[in-house]
Amino acid sequence: MIKKIIAFSFFFYTLISVSQNDSIYNRLDEVIINSTKKLQKYSAGQKIINLSDSVITRNLGSFTDLIRYNSSIYLKEYGKGGTSSVSFRGTSASNTAVVWNGININSVNNGQTGFNSLTVNLFDAIDIRSGGGSIEYGSGAIGGTIHLNDVLKYNDTFKINNEFIFSGGSYSTFNSIYKSKISDNNYTVSLGVSHNFSDNDFKLFNTEFNNTNGNYENYGINLGFGYRFKNNSELKFFSTSYLGERHFSGTLPNPSSANEKYKDTNYRNMLIYGFSSQNINHEIKVAYLTQKYQYFSNKLSDNFNFGKSRRFIGGYSVDLKLPQINATVSSFSEYESTFGSTDMIQEKNRRQFSQYFIYNQNIKKLISFNIKLRKDFNSDYNVPFVYSVGFKIRPFSKFYIRVNGSKNYRVPTYNDLFWPGQGNLDLLPETSLQGEVGIGYKNKKLSIDIGGYYINTEDKIVWTPSGDPNQPGVWVPINLSKTNNKGVEASLNYNFYYKKYKVVTSINYNYTLAKNTRTDKFLTFVPKHLLNSNLTISYKKASLFFQSLFNGKVYTTEENSEDFNVPSFFLLNTGGEYKVFQKLNKSLTLGFKINNLLGKKYVVLPRRPMPERNFNININYKF
C-alpha cells in the first residue's frame, strides 16, 4: 500500500505542478550549441528532444538508462549492462540511425548500434529527432535518429576548462570521466577519457543465485580539434575510440551455467574542411571507421567467433543562401565503400553513392518548411528515390502546428543476407511511407507537444524462429508482407519558481499499436504504453530529483502468447545534488542516486531479472 501511495503521489505532484502560477520567475540562459541549431534548421515538422548536461550527469550508469528515462523510445536490454537495442515508434533497431558528428555509425553487419557500448558523458550534446524525415543520415532511418556531437568552441582569449566526474555504487560499479577543452580565437582542442567497470553481481530475485557472469569493463576516448584560418575557412578533426569487454549473464532457472564473453572495439576518425563566403558555404569531409568484435562461448577458452568492418566515406556539401526570400538550398554528395566479414562470412564490399538535396525556407516567421530528396546508387540493390517534406506553422506567437511525411527504404544487412545456415539471399529491401501531424505550445516556462503518427511498411525484415519450415526453431530473417505502426507521442516540459524553490518537470508518453497486417498480431517487443517523467526541486545549492518509468506489457512471440510476454512494470528513482562551492571557474558538486526505489522485481526480457533497489554516489569537479 505504501508503494502505491508513493507512486501515486509522485505522478500527482508532477502533473499538478504544470498548473502552478508562480509570482517570481528567473531562468538560466538557454544555451543552444551549433550542432543542435543545424539539426533544428533541417527539422521543420519534426520533434526534437535536447538532453541537457544535468540530465546526462544523472544517468551516468548507462546510455540505455539515459534514453529510457528521458525520451519515448523503448529499449530491449539483455540483462543489466548487456546488449541493448532500440525500438523507435515500434520499428526495428536497424530503423533508428545513431549519428556521430553527422555520420551514421550503425553496424555494417547487423545494421544497429549497441547502446551499452556508448559512453554517456563523453559527448557534449545528445539530441533525439523523431520520424522518418532524417534521410540525410541514411534512407533507412524510419523510426528516427539519435545524434551524438562533440562541440568545438572558440574563445576571444586563451582558456582551459576541465571537468572530472567520478561515480561509484552498488555491485562494485564505478564510472570515471575526464574532459578538457583548450581554446583561443584561432584553435580549439577537446579531449574526453572514460573508464567504466562493474561486477554487476546483483541478487536474482526469489532465487539463491547472483548475476555471476554479468561483469563488464570499457574504456573510451574522444578527441576533437579545430583551427580557423584567416580566409573564413576552418579545419576540424574528430576521433573516438572504444574498447569494451562484457560477460553475458545467464537466464533462469540456471543462470550459473552462463560462461560467455564478448569483446568489441570501435574506432572512428573524420576530417572536415569548410569554407564560407557571404552566401555560400562549402564543406569537404573524409572519414574512416572500423568495428570489430570477438565472441567467446567459453570465456576460459582462447577460441572465439569474430566480425569486423571497415568504412571509407568521402563527401562534399554546399549551402546556398537566398536572403531575398529567407531560404537555403543545400546539396550533399557522398561516396561510401564498406567492407564487412565474420569468421563465417567471407568479406563483402558494398559501395554506395548518395546524392540528396534540401530546400529550406522561412516565410515571415509564420511558416517554415523543408523539402528533401535523396537518391542512392547501391552496388547490391536498385534503390528508388526517397523524400521527406515537413512544415511548421505558427498561427499565433506561442502555438505551432507541425506536419511531416516521408518515404524510406532500407536494404538488408550483411547478417540478414549471408549468415551461414540462417541468412536469406532472397530478402527484399524494406519500403515505408509515413506521416505525422502535431500541435504544440512553447514559451519560456512551458512547452507541450502532441503528435499522431502512422507508418506503413512493406517487406519489413524480421528474424523469427518459425521463418523456415525446413529448420523449425532456427532464427532466420524473413520479409513480412506489410506492417502498420500508428500511435500518439506527447511531451511536456515546465519550470517555475515557487518562493525560493525552482521546480523543473518533464513528461514523455508514447502510445503505439504496431501490427503485422496479415496476421493481425502485435509486433514483438513493442509496448503499447510507455511513460516516463522527471521532477527536480532546487533550493540554493541543493536539489532533489525523481525519475519514473512505466513500461507496458510486451509480447515476445509472433503468436502474442500470454505465457511468454514481459509484464508491465513501474520504476521510480530518486537522487540529490549539493554544490559544495562555486568560485570563479571552479565548482564542486556531490550527488547521489537511488535506483528502483520501490524495490520492484521486474524483467525487460523473459527469464532475465533486473536489479532491485541499488544506489550510487558521484562527484563532479570543474576547474
Coordinates of C-alpha atoms in Angstrom, one line a residue:
M1 CA 0.0 0.0 0.0
I2 CA 2.8 2.4 0.9
K3 CA 4.5 1.8 -2.5
K4 CA 1.2 2.7 -4.3
I5 CA 0.9 5.9 -2.3
I6 CA 4.4 6.9 -3.1
A7 CA 4.0 6.2 -6.8
F8 CA 0.6 8.0 -7.0
S9 CA 1.9 11.0 -5.0
F10 CA 4.8 11.4 -7.4
F11 CA 2.8 11.3 -10.5
F12 CA 0.1 13.6 -9.0
Y13 CA 2.6 16.2 -8.0
T14 CA 4.3 16.0 -11.4
L15 CA 1.0 16.6 -13.2
I16 CA -0.4 19.2 -10.9
S17 CA 2.8 21.2 -11.0
V18 CA 2.2 22.3 -14.6
S19 CA -0.8 24.3 -13.4
Q20 CA 1.1 26.4 -10.8
N21 CA 1.1 30.1 -11.3
D22 CA 4.4 31.5 -10.0
S23 CA 4.8 35.1 -8.9
I24 CA 8.6 35.1 -9.2
Y25 CA 10.4 33.8 -12.3
N26 CA 14.0 33.6 -13.1
R27 CA 15.6 31.4 -15.6
L28 CA 19.1 30.4 -16.5
D29 CA 20.2 31.5 -20.0
E30 CA 19.4 28.7 -22.5
V31 CA 22.5 27.5 -24.4
I32 CA 21.8 26.0 -27.8
I33 CA 25.0 24.7 -29.5
N34 CA 25.7 25.0 -33.2
S35 CA 25.1 21.3 -33.9
T36 CA 21.7 21.5 -32.4
K37 CA 20.9 24.7 -34.3
K38 CA 21.9 22.9 -37.6
L39 CA 19.7 19.9 -36.7
Q40 CA 16.7 22.2 -36.0
K41 CA 17.2 24.1 -39.2
Y42 CA 16.5 20.9 -41.2
S43 CA 13.8 19.5 -39.0
A44 CA 10.7 21.5 -39.9
G45 CA 7.7 19.5 -38.9
Q46 CA 9.7 17.1 -36.7
K47 CA 10.0 16.7 -33.0
I48 CA 13.4 17.1 -31.3
I49 CA 14.5 16.4 -27.7
N50 CA 17.7 18.0 -26.5
L51 CA 19.3 16.3 -23.5
S52 CA 20.9 18.9 -21.1
D53 CA 24.1 18.4 -19.1
S54 CA 22.3 17.9 -15.9
V55 CA 20.1 15.2 -17.4
I56 CA 23.2 13.4 -18.8
T57 CA 25.1 13.6 -15.5
R58 CA 22.2 11.9 -13.6
N59 CA 22.3 8.9 -15.9
L60 CA 26.0 8.1 -15.9
G61 CA 25.3 4.4 -15.4
S62 CA 24.4 3.6 -19.0
F63 CA 23.4 5.2 -22.3
T64 CA 20.4 2.8 -22.2
D65 CA 19.1 4.4 -19.0
L66 CA 19.7 7.9 -20.3
I67 CA 17.4 7.3 -23.3
R68 CA 14.9 5.1 -21.4
Y69 CA 14.1 7.8 -18.8
N70 CA 14.3 10.9 -21.0
S71 CA 12.5 10.0 -24.2
S72 CA 9.6 7.9 -25.5
I73 CA 12.0 5.3 -27.0
Y74 CA 11.7 1.6 -25.9
L75 CA 15.0 -0.3 -25.3
K76 CA 15.4 -4.0 -25.1
E77 CA 18.2 -5.0 -22.8
Y78 CA 19.7 -8.5 -22.4
G79 CA 20.2 -8.1 -18.7
K80 CA 21.7 -5.1 -16.9
G81 CA 24.8 -3.9 -18.9
G82 CA 24.2 -6.5 -21.6
T83 CA 23.4 -6.0 -25.3
S84 CA 20.9 -3.2 -25.7
S85 CA 18.9 -2.3 -28.8
V86 CA 16.3 0.3 -29.6
S87 CA 12.7 0.4 -30.9
F88 CA 11.6 3.9 -32.0
R89 CA 7.9 4.2 -32.6
G90 CA 7.6 0.4 -32.9
T91 CA 10.2 0.0 -35.6
S92 CA 13.3 -2.3 -35.6
A93 CA 16.6 -1.4 -34.1
S94 CA 18.1 -1.0 -37.6
N95 CA 15.4 1.6 -38.3
T96 CA 17.0 4.1 -35.8
A97 CA 20.1 5.8 -37.0
V98 CA 22.7 6.7 -34.4
V99 CA 24.6 9.7 -35.8
W100 CA 28.1 10.7 -34.6
N101 CA 29.1 14.2 -35.7
G102 CA 26.9 13.8 -38.8
I103 CA 27.8 10.2 -39.7
N104 CA 25.5 7.2 -39.3
I105 CA 27.5 4.7 -37.2
N106 CA 25.2 1.7 -37.2
S107 CA 26.9 -1.6 -37.6
V108 CA 27.6 -2.8 -41.1
N109 CA 26.9 -6.4 -40.1
N110 CA 23.7 -6.1 -38.1
G111 CA 22.5 -2.6 -39.0
Q112 CA 22.2 -1.3 -35.5
T113 CA 24.1 0.2 -32.5
G114 CA 24.5 -1.4 -29.1
F115 CA 23.5 1.3 -26.7
N116 CA 25.6 -0.1 -23.8
S117 CA 28.6 0.4 -26.0
L118 CA 28.3 4.2 -25.8
T119 CA 29.7 6.3 -23.0
V120 CA 27.2 8.8 -21.8
N121 CA 29.1 11.9 -20.7
L122 CA 31.9 11.8 -23.4
F123 CA 29.6 13.6 -25.8
D124 CA 28.9 17.4 -25.5
A125 CA 25.4 17.2 -27.0
I126 CA 22.8 14.5 -27.4
D127 CA 19.7 15.2 -29.5
I128 CA 16.8 12.9 -30.5
R129 CA 14.8 13.5 -33.7
S130 CA 11.6 11.6 -34.3
G131 CA 10.2 10.3 -37.6
G132 CA 11.5 9.3 -41.0
G133 CA 12.4 12.7 -42.2
S134 CA 16.1 12.2 -41.4
I135 CA 17.0 10.9 -44.9
E136 CA 20.2 12.9 -44.9
Y137 CA 21.6 10.3 -42.4
G138 CA 20.5 7.3 -44.4
S139 CA 17.3 6.3 -46.1
G140 CA 16.6 3.5 -43.5
A141 CA 16.0 5.8 -40.5
I142 CA 12.3 5.1 -40.4
G143 CA 11.8 5.5 -36.6
G144 CA 14.1 8.4 -36.0
T145 CA 17.7 9.5 -35.2
I146 CA 19.9 9.9 -32.2
H147 CA 22.7 12.5 -32.5
L148 CA 26.0 12.4 -30.6
N149 CA 28.0 15.5 -31.1
D150 CA 31.4 16.8 -30.0
V151 CA 31.4 20.6 -29.7
L152 CA 34.3 22.7 -30.8
K153 CA 34.1 26.2 -29.3
Y154 CA 36.5 29.1 -29.8
N155 CA 37.2 32.0 -27.3
D156 CA 38.5 35.5 -27.7
T157 CA 41.2 34.8 -25.1
F158 CA 43.1 31.7 -24.2
K159 CA 41.0 29.4 -21.9
I160 CA 41.2 26.0 -20.4
N161 CA 38.2 24.2 -18.9
N162 CA 38.5 20.8 -17.2
E163 CA 35.9 18.5 -15.7
F164 CA 36.3 15.4 -13.7
I165 CA 33.3 13.1 -12.9
F166 CA 33.5 10.0 -10.6
S167 CA 30.6 7.7 -9.8
G168 CA 30.6 4.6 -7.6
G169 CA 27.8 2.4 -6.4
S170 CA 26.2 -1.0 -5.8
Y171 CA 27.7 -4.2 -7.3
S172 CA 31.2 -2.6 -7.4
T173 CA 30.1 -0.2 -10.2
F174 CA 32.5 2.6 -11.0
N175 CA 32.4 5.3 -13.7
S176 CA 35.1 7.9 -14.2
I177 CA 35.3 10.6 -16.8
Y178 CA 37.8 13.4 -17.5
K179 CA 37.1 16.1 -20.1
S180 CA 39.3 19.0 -21.1
K181 CA 38.8 21.9 -23.5
I182 CA 41.6 24.3 -24.6
S183 CA 40.8 27.2 -26.9
D184 CA 41.6 30.7 -28.1
N185 CA 40.4 32.7 -31.1
N186 CA 42.1 30.5 -33.7
Y187 CA 42.2 27.0 -32.4
T188 CA 40.3 24.6 -30.0
V189 CA 41.1 21.2 -28.6
S190 CA 38.7 18.9 -26.9
L191 CA 39.6 15.7 -25.0
G192 CA 37.5 13.2 -23.1
V193 CA 38.6 10.0 -21.4
S194 CA 36.3 7.4 -19.7
H195 CA 36.6 4.2 -17.8
N196 CA 33.6 2.1 -16.6
F197 CA 33.6 -1.0 -14.6
S198 CA 31.1 -3.2 -12.7
D199 CA 31.0 -6.7 -11.1
N200 CA 27.2 -6.4 -11.8
D201 CA 26.6 -9.3 -9.4
F202 CA 23.2 -8.3 -8.1
K203 CA 20.9 -10.8 -6.5
L204 CA 18.4 -12.6 -8.8
F205 CA 15.1 -12.1 -7.1
N206 CA 13.4 -15.1 -5.5
T207 CA 16.4 -17.3 -6.0
E208 CA 19.7 -18.2 -4.3
F209 CA 21.7 -17.0 -7.4
N210 CA 23.6 -13.9 -8.1
N211 CA 24.2 -12.4 -11.6
T212 CA 27.6 -14.1 -11.6
N213 CA 28.6 -13.6 -15.2
G214 CA 27.4 -10.1 -15.9
N215 CA 30.5 -8.1 -15.2
Y216 CA 31.7 -5.5 -17.8
E217 CA 34.6 -3.0 -18.3
N218 CA 35.2 -0.5 -21.0
Y219 CA 37.4 2.5 -22.0
G220 CA 36.6 5.4 -24.2
I221 CA 38.5 8.3 -25.7
N222 CA 37.0 11.3 -27.7
L223 CA 39.3 13.8 -29.4
G224 CA 38.3 17.0 -31.3
F225 CA 40.5 19.6 -32.9
G226 CA 39.6 22.8 -34.8
Y227 CA 41.6 25.6 -36.4
R228 CA 40.2 28.7 -38.0
F229 CA 42.1 30.2 -40.9
K230 CA 42.0 33.9 -41.9
N231 CA 40.2 33.3 -45.1
N232 CA 36.9 32.3 -43.5
S233 CA 37.8 28.6 -43.6
E234 CA 38.0 26.0 -40.8
L235 CA 39.7 22.6 -40.4
K236 CA 38.1 20.1 -37.9
F237 CA 39.2 16.7 -36.8
F238 CA 37.2 14.2 -34.7
S239 CA 38.3 10.9 -33.4
T240 CA 36.8 8.4 -30.9
S241 CA 37.9 5.0 -29.7
Y242 CA 36.1 2.4 -27.6
L243 CA 37.4 -0.8 -26.1
G244 CA 35.0 -3.0 -24.1
E245 CA 34.6 -6.4 -22.6
R246 CA 31.4 -7.8 -21.1
H247 CA 30.2 -11.1 -19.9
F248 CA 26.8 -12.3 -20.9
S249 CA 24.7 -13.2 -17.8
G250 CA 22.6 -16.3 -17.9
T251 CA 18.8 -16.8 -17.7
L252 CA 16.6 -18.5 -15.1
P253 CA 16.3 -21.2 -14.0
N254 CA 20.0 -22.0 -14.3
P255 CA 21.9 -18.6 -14.6
S256 CA 25.1 -20.1 -13.1
S257 CA 25.7 -22.0 -16.4
A258 CA 26.5 -18.8 -18.2
N259 CA 30.1 -18.7 -19.4
E260 CA 30.0 -16.3 -22.5
K261 CA 32.3 -13.3 -23.1
Y262 CA 32.2 -10.5 -25.7
K263 CA 34.9 -8.0 -26.7
D264 CA 34.4 -5.2 -29.1
T265 CA 36.4 -2.2 -30.3
N266 CA 35.3 0.8 -32.4
Y267 CA 37.5 3.5 -34.0
R268 CA 36.1 6.5 -35.8
N269 CA 38.1 9.3 -37.4
M270 CA 36.8 12.2 -39.5
L271 CA 38.5 15.2 -41.1
I272 CA 36.4 18.2 -42.3
Y273 CA 37.4 21.3 -44.2
G274 CA 34.9 24.1 -44.5
F275 CA 34.9 27.4 -46.4
S276 CA 32.4 30.2 -46.1
S277 CA 31.6 33.3 -48.1
Q278 CA 28.8 35.7 -47.8
N279 CA 26.0 33.4 -49.1
I280 CA 27.8 30.1 -49.9
N281 CA 29.2 27.5 -47.5
H282 CA 31.3 24.6 -48.7
E283 CA 32.3 21.5 -46.8
I284 CA 34.5 18.5 -47.6
K285 CA 34.8 15.6 -45.3
V286 CA 36.6 12.2 -45.3
A287 CA 36.1 9.5 -42.6
Y288 CA 37.4 6.1 -41.8
L289 CA 35.6 3.9 -39.3
T290 CA 36.3 0.4 -38.1
Q291 CA 34.4 -2.1 -35.9
K292 CA 35.4 -5.4 -34.5
Y293 CA 34.0 -7.9 -32.1
Q294 CA 35.1 -11.3 -30.6
Y295 CA 32.6 -13.7 -29.1
F296 CA 33.8 -16.4 -26.7
S297 CA 31.3 -19.2 -26.0
N298 CA 33.6 -20.2 -23.2
K299 CA 35.3 -17.2 -21.5
L300 CA 38.2 -19.5 -20.3
S301 CA 39.0 -20.6 -23.9
D302 CA 41.1 -18.8 -26.5
N303 CA 38.6 -19.8 -29.2
F304 CA 36.2 -17.2 -30.5
N305 CA 34.0 -16.1 -33.3
F306 CA 34.6 -12.7 -34.8
G307 CA 33.2 -10.0 -37.0
K308 CA 34.8 -6.8 -38.4
S309 CA 34.1 -4.0 -40.8
R310 CA 35.8 -1.0 -42.4
R311 CA 34.1 2.0 -43.9
F312 CA 35.6 4.7 -46.1
I313 CA 33.4 7.8 -46.5
G314 CA 34.0 10.9 -48.6
G315 CA 31.6 13.8 -49.0
Y316 CA 31.1 17.3 -50.3
S317 CA 28.3 19.7 -49.4
V318 CA 27.4 23.2 -50.4
D319 CA 24.8 25.5 -48.9
L320 CA 23.5 28.4 -51.0
K321 CA 21.7 31.1 -49.0
L322 CA 18.9 33.1 -50.7
P323 CA 18.5 36.0 -48.3
Q324 CA 15.9 37.8 -50.5
I325 CA 13.4 35.0 -49.7
N326 CA 15.0 33.8 -46.5
A327 CA 15.7 30.3 -47.9
T328 CA 18.6 27.9 -48.3
V329 CA 19.3 25.3 -50.9
S330 CA 21.7 22.5 -49.9
S331 CA 23.4 19.8 -51.9
F332 CA 25.1 16.8 -50.4
S333 CA 27.2 14.3 -52.3
E334 CA 28.6 11.2 -50.5
Y335 CA 30.5 8.1 -51.5
E336 CA 30.9 5.1 -49.2
S337 CA 32.8 1.9 -49.5
T338 CA 32.1 -0.7 -46.8
F339 CA 33.9 -4.0 -46.2
G340 CA 32.4 -6.5 -43.7
S341 CA 33.1 -10.0 -42.7
T342 CA 32.9 -12.6 -39.9
D343 CA 34.7 -15.8 -39.3
M344 CA 31.8 -17.5 -41.2
I345 CA 31.1 -14.8 -43.8
Q346 CA 33.7 -14.0 -46.5
E347 CA 34.5 -10.4 -46.8
K348 CA 31.9 -8.4 -48.8
N349 CA 32.3 -5.0 -50.3
R350 CA 29.2 -2.8 -50.6
R351 CA 29.6 0.6 -52.4
Q352 CA 27.1 3.4 -52.5
F353 CA 27.0 6.9 -53.9
S354 CA 24.3 9.2 -52.5
Q355 CA 23.1 12.5 -53.7
Y356 CA 20.5 14.5 -51.8
F357 CA 19.1 18.0 -51.8
I358 CA 17.4 20.0 -49.1
Y359 CA 15.3 23.2 -49.7
N360 CA 14.6 25.1 -46.5
Q361 CA 12.6 28.3 -46.2
N362 CA 11.0 30.6 -43.6
I363 CA 8.1 32.9 -44.5
K364 CA 7.8 35.9 -42.2
K365 CA 8.4 33.7 -39.1
L366 CA 4.9 32.2 -39.7
I367 CA 5.8 29.2 -41.8
S368 CA 9.0 27.2 -42.1
F369 CA 9.3 24.2 -44.3
N370 CA 11.8 21.9 -46.0
I371 CA 11.8 19.5 -48.9
K372 CA 14.3 16.7 -49.0
L373 CA 15.1 14.4 -52.0
R374 CA 17.6 11.6 -51.9
K375 CA 18.8 9.0 -54.4
D376 CA 21.2 6.2 -53.5
F377 CA 23.2 4.2 -56.1
N378 CA 23.9 0.9 -54.3
S379 CA 26.2 -1.9 -55.7
D380 CA 23.7 -4.6 -54.4
Y381 CA 20.3 -3.0 -54.9
N382 CA 18.4 -0.7 -57.1
V383 CA 17.3 2.0 -54.6
P384 CA 14.4 4.3 -55.5
F385 CA 14.1 8.0 -54.8
V386 CA 13.2 8.7 -51.2
Y387 CA 11.8 12.0 -50.0
S388 CA 10.7 14.0 -46.9
V389 CA 8.5 17.1 -46.6
G390 CA 8.0 19.0 -43.4
F391 CA 6.0 22.1 -42.3
K392 CA 5.9 24.1 -39.1
I393 CA 3.1 26.8 -39.0
R394 CA 2.8 29.4 -36.3
P395 CA -0.8 30.8 -36.4
F396 CA -0.1 32.5 -33.0
S397 CA 3.1 33.6 -31.4
K398 CA 3.3 30.7 -28.9
F399 CA 1.4 28.0 -30.8
Y400 CA 2.5 25.9 -33.7
I401 CA 1.3 23.1 -36.0
R402 CA 3.8 20.7 -37.5
V403 CA 3.3 18.3 -40.3
N404 CA 5.7 15.9 -41.9
G405 CA 5.8 12.9 -44.3
S406 CA 8.4 10.7 -45.8
K407 CA 9.2 7.7 -47.9
N408 CA 12.0 5.5 -46.6
Y409 CA 13.9 2.5 -47.9
R410 CA 16.3 0.1 -46.1
V411 CA 18.5 -2.6 -47.7
P412 CA 19.2 -5.9 -45.8
T413 CA 22.4 -6.0 -43.7
Y414 CA 25.3 -8.5 -44.2
N415 CA 24.0 -10.7 -41.4
D416 CA 20.5 -10.7 -42.9
L417 CA 21.9 -12.0 -46.3
F418 CA 25.0 -14.0 -45.6
W419 CA 24.9 -15.5 -42.1
P420 CA 25.7 -19.2 -42.6
G421 CA 22.7 -21.5 -42.2
Q422 CA 20.4 -18.6 -41.3
G423 CA 20.9 -15.8 -43.8
N424 CA 18.4 -15.3 -46.6
L425 CA 19.6 -14.2 -50.0
D426 CA 16.0 -13.8 -51.2
L427 CA 15.3 -10.9 -48.8
L428 CA 13.7 -7.8 -50.3
P429 CA 14.5 -4.3 -49.0
E430 CA 12.0 -2.6 -46.7
T431 CA 9.9 0.3 -48.1
S432 CA 7.9 2.6 -45.8
L433 CA 5.6 5.5 -46.1
Q434 CA 4.8 7.6 -43.0
G435 CA 3.1 10.8 -41.9
E436 CA 2.7 12.8 -38.7
V437 CA 0.6 15.7 -37.5
G438 CA 1.4 17.5 -34.3
I439 CA 0.4 20.6 -32.3
G440 CA 2.4 22.4 -29.7
Y441 CA 2.8 25.4 -27.4
K442 CA 6.1 26.9 -26.2
N443 CA 7.0 29.9 -24.0
K444 CA 9.9 30.5 -21.6
K445 CA 8.4 28.3 -18.9
L446 CA 6.2 25.7 -20.6
S447 CA 6.4 23.6 -23.7
I448 CA 3.9 21.0 -24.9
D449 CA 4.0 18.8 -28.0
I450 CA 1.4 16.2 -29.0
G451 CA 1.5 14.4 -32.3
G452 CA 0.0 11.4 -34.0
Y453 CA 1.9 9.3 -36.5
Y454 CA 1.3 6.5 -39.0
I455 CA 3.9 4.2 -40.6
N456 CA 3.1 1.7 -43.3
T457 CA 6.0 -0.7 -44.1
E458 CA 6.1 -3.3 -46.8
D459 CA 8.5 -6.3 -46.8
K460 CA 9.7 -5.5 -43.2
I461 CA 12.7 -7.6 -42.3
V462 CA 12.4 -9.6 -39.0
W463 CA 14.2 -12.5 -37.5
T464 CA 11.9 -15.3 -36.4
P465 CA 12.3 -19.0 -35.2
S466 CA 9.4 -20.0 -37.5
G467 CA 10.6 -18.5 -40.7
D468 CA 12.0 -21.6 -42.4
P469 CA 9.8 -24.8 -42.3
N470 CA 12.9 -26.8 -43.0
Q471 CA 14.6 -25.5 -39.9
P472 CA 12.0 -25.3 -37.2
G473 CA 13.2 -23.4 -34.1
V474 CA 16.2 -21.8 -36.0
W475 CA 16.1 -18.0 -36.2
V476 CA 16.1 -16.7 -39.7
P477 CA 15.3 -13.4 -41.4
I478 CA 12.1 -13.1 -43.5
N479 CA 10.0 -10.4 -45.1
L480 CA 6.6 -9.6 -43.6
S481 CA 4.2 -8.6 -46.3
K482 CA 3.0 -5.4 -44.5
T483 CA 3.1 -3.9 -41.1
N484 CA 1.3 -0.8 -39.7
N485 CA 2.6 1.3 -36.8
K486 CA 0.4 4.0 -35.5
G487 CA 0.3 6.0 -32.3
V488 CA 0.4 9.2 -30.3
E489 CA 3.5 10.8 -28.9
A490 CA 3.3 13.5 -26.3
S491 CA 5.9 15.5 -24.2
L492 CA 5.6 18.3 -21.6
N493 CA 8.3 20.4 -20.0
Y494 CA 7.6 23.0 -17.4
N495 CA 9.8 25.0 -15.0
F496 CA 8.8 27.7 -12.5
Y497 CA 9.8 29.3 -9.2
Y498 CA 7.7 28.9 -6.0
K499 CA 9.1 31.3 -3.4
K500 CA 12.8 30.3 -3.3
Y501 CA 12.3 26.9 -4.9
K502 CA 12.9 26.2 -8.5
V503 CA 10.9 23.3 -10.0
V504 CA 11.6 21.6 -13.3
T505 CA 9.4 18.8 -14.6
S506 CA 9.1 16.8 -17.8
I507 CA 6.9 14.0 -19.1
N508 CA 7.1 11.8 -22.2
Y509 CA 4.4 9.4 -23.3
N510 CA 4.1 7.1 -26.3
Y511 CA 1.1 5.0 -27.3
T512 CA 2.0 2.6 -30.1
L513 CA 0.0 0.0 -32.0
A514 CA 2.3 -2.0 -34.3
K515 CA 0.8 -4.9 -36.1
N516 CA 1.5 -7.5 -38.8
T517 CA -1.4 -6.8 -41.1
R518 CA -1.5 -10.4 -42.5
T519 CA -1.9 -12.0 -39.0
D520 CA -3.4 -9.0 -37.2
K521 CA -0.9 -9.8 -34.4
F522 CA 1.2 -7.2 -32.5
L523 CA 4.8 -7.0 -33.4
T524 CA 7.2 -8.3 -30.8
F525 CA 9.0 -6.1 -28.3
V526 CA 6.8 -3.1 -28.8
P527 CA 5.0 -1.8 -25.6
K528 CA 1.6 -0.3 -26.2
H529 CA 2.2 2.3 -23.4
L530 CA 5.5 3.9 -22.5
L531 CA 5.6 6.8 -20.0
N532 CA 8.4 8.5 -18.1
S533 CA 8.6 11.6 -16.0
N534 CA 11.3 13.7 -14.3
L535 CA 10.9 16.2 -11.4
T536 CA 13.7 18.4 -9.9
I537 CA 13.3 20.7 -7.0
S538 CA 16.2 23.1 -6.3
Y539 CA 16.8 25.3 -3.3
K540 CA 20.0 27.4 -3.2
K541 CA 22.9 24.9 -3.5
A542 CA 20.8 21.8 -3.1
S543 CA 18.4 19.9 -5.4
L544 CA 16.3 16.8 -5.2
F545 CA 15.1 14.8 -8.3
F546 CA 12.8 12.0 -9.1
Q547 CA 12.6 9.8 -12.2
S548 CA 9.8 7.4 -13.1
L549 CA 9.2 4.9 -15.9
F550 CA 6.1 2.9 -16.8
N551 CA 6.8 0.2 -19.4
G552 CA 3.7 -1.5 -20.7
K553 CA 3.3 -5.2 -21.4
V554 CA 5.5 -6.6 -24.2
Y555 CA 4.8 -9.6 -26.5
T556 CA 7.9 -11.7 -27.3
T557 CA 6.4 -14.2 -29.7
E558 CA 4.7 -13.7 -33.1
E559 CA 1.6 -15.6 -31.8
N560 CA 1.3 -13.0 -28.9
S561 CA 1.4 -15.8 -26.4
E562 CA 0.5 -14.6 -22.9
D563 CA 2.8 -17.3 -21.5
F564 CA 5.9 -15.6 -22.8
N565 CA 5.1 -11.9 -22.5
V566 CA 7.0 -9.4 -20.4
P567 CA 4.6 -7.9 -17.8
S568 CA 4.3 -4.2 -17.4
F569 CA 6.4 -2.5 -14.7
F570 CA 6.7 0.8 -12.9
L571 CA 10.1 2.1 -11.7
L572 CA 10.9 5.1 -9.5
N573 CA 14.4 6.5 -9.0
T574 CA 15.4 9.4 -6.8
G575 CA 18.6 11.4 -6.0
G576 CA 20.1 14.6 -4.9
E577 CA 22.9 17.1 -5.6
Y578 CA 24.7 19.6 -3.5
K579 CA 27.0 22.3 -4.8
V580 CA 29.8 22.4 -2.2
F581 CA 31.3 25.6 -3.7
Q582 CA 31.4 27.6 -6.9
K583 CA 34.2 30.2 -7.2
L584 CA 35.1 31.9 -10.5
N585 CA 35.8 29.0 -12.8
K586 CA 35.8 26.3 -10.1
S587 CA 32.9 24.3 -8.8
L588 CA 32.4 21.0 -6.9
T589 CA 29.1 19.1 -6.8
L590 CA 28.3 16.0 -4.8
G591 CA 25.4 13.8 -5.8
F592 CA 23.7 10.5 -5.0
K593 CA 21.0 8.4 -6.7
I594 CA 18.8 5.5 -5.6
N595 CA 17.7 3.4 -8.5
N596 CA 14.5 1.3 -8.3
L597 CA 13.5 3.0 -5.0
L598 CA 10.4 0.8 -4.6
G599 CA 12.5 -2.4 -4.9
K600 CA 10.4 -3.6 -7.9
K601 CA 11.0 -7.1 -9.2
Y602 CA 10.9 -6.8 -13.0
V603 CA 12.3 -8.1 -16.2
V604 CA 12.9 -6.4 -19.6
L605 CA 13.4 -9.8 -21.3
P606 CA 11.9 -13.1 -20.2
R607 CA 13.9 -15.0 -17.5
R608 CA 16.4 -12.2 -17.1
P609 CA 15.8 -10.4 -13.7
M610 CA 17.0 -6.8 -13.4
P611 CA 18.5 -5.2 -10.3
E612 CA 16.3 -4.4 -7.3
R613 CA 17.0 -1.3 -5.2
N614 CA 20.6 0.0 -5.6
F615 CA 22.5 3.2 -5.3
N616 CA 25.4 5.3 -6.5
I617 CA 27.2 8.5 -5.5
N618 CA 29.0 10.9 -7.8
I619 CA 31.5 13.8 -7.7
N620 CA 31.7 16.4 -10.3
Y621 CA 34.6 18.9 -10.2
K622 CA 35.0 21.6 -12.8
F623 CA 38.2 23.8 -12.9

